[in-house]
Coordinates of C-alpha atoms in Angstrom, one line a residue:
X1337 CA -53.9 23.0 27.0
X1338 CA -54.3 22.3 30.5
X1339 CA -54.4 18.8 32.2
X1340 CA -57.8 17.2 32.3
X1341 CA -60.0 17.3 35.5
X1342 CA -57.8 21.0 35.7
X1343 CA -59.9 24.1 36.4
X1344 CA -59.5 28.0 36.1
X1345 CA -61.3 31.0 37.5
X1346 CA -64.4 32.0 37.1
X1347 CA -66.0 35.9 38.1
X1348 CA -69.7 36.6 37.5
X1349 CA -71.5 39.8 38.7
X1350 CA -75.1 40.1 39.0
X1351 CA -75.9 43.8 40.2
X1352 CA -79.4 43.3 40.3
X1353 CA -82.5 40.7 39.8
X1354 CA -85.7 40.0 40.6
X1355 CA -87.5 37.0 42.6
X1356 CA -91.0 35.9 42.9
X1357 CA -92.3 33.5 45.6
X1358 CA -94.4 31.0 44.1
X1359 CA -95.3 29.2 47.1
X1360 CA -94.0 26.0 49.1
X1361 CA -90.1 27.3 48.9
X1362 CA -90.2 27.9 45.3
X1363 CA -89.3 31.3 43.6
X1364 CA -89.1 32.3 39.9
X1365 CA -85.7 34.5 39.5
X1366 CA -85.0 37.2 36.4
X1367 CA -81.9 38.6 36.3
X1368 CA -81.5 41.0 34.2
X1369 CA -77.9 41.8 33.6
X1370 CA -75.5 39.0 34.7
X1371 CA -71.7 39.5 33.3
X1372 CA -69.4 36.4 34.0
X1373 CA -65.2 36.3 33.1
X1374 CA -64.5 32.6 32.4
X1375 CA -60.8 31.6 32.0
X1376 CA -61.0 27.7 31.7
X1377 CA -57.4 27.3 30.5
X1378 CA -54.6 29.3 32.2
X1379 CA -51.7 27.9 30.6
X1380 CA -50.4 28.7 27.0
X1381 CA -53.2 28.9 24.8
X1382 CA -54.9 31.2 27.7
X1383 CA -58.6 31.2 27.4
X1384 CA -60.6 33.7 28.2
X1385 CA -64.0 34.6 27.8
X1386 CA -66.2 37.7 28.8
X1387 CA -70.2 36.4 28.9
X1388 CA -73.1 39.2 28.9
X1389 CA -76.3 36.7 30.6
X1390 CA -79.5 37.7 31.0
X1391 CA -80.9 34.9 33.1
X1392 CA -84.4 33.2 34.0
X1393 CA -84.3 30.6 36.5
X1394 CA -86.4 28.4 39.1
X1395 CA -85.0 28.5 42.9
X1396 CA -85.8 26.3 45.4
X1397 CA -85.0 25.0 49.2
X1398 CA -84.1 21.6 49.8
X1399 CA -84.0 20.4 53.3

């Protein structure tokens, strides 16, 4: 495998989502339909990975 502290791609696609303000910079986030490609390890073994997400999340602004 690779060398430690070594890193590969990584692709992810989120067409569409949704985000509600909940007040003082903070939003709740729902993303449907999130697809990511991870390949951690390029070498021989090559890892890859295709992940289907659908993803709830907390977003906020730090100043």
């Amino acid at each position: 495998l690779d060398d430690a502290g070594t890193t590969g791609p990584f692709l992810e696609l989120r067409p569409a989502g949704l985000r509600w303000a909940v007040g003082g910079g903070v939003h709740l986030v729902f993303d449907p339909l999130s697809v990511a490609v991870v390949y951690p390890v390029v070498r021989d073994p090559p890892l890859r990975k295709i992940e289907r997400r659908t993803l709830f999340g907390v977003e906020t602004t730090f100043l």
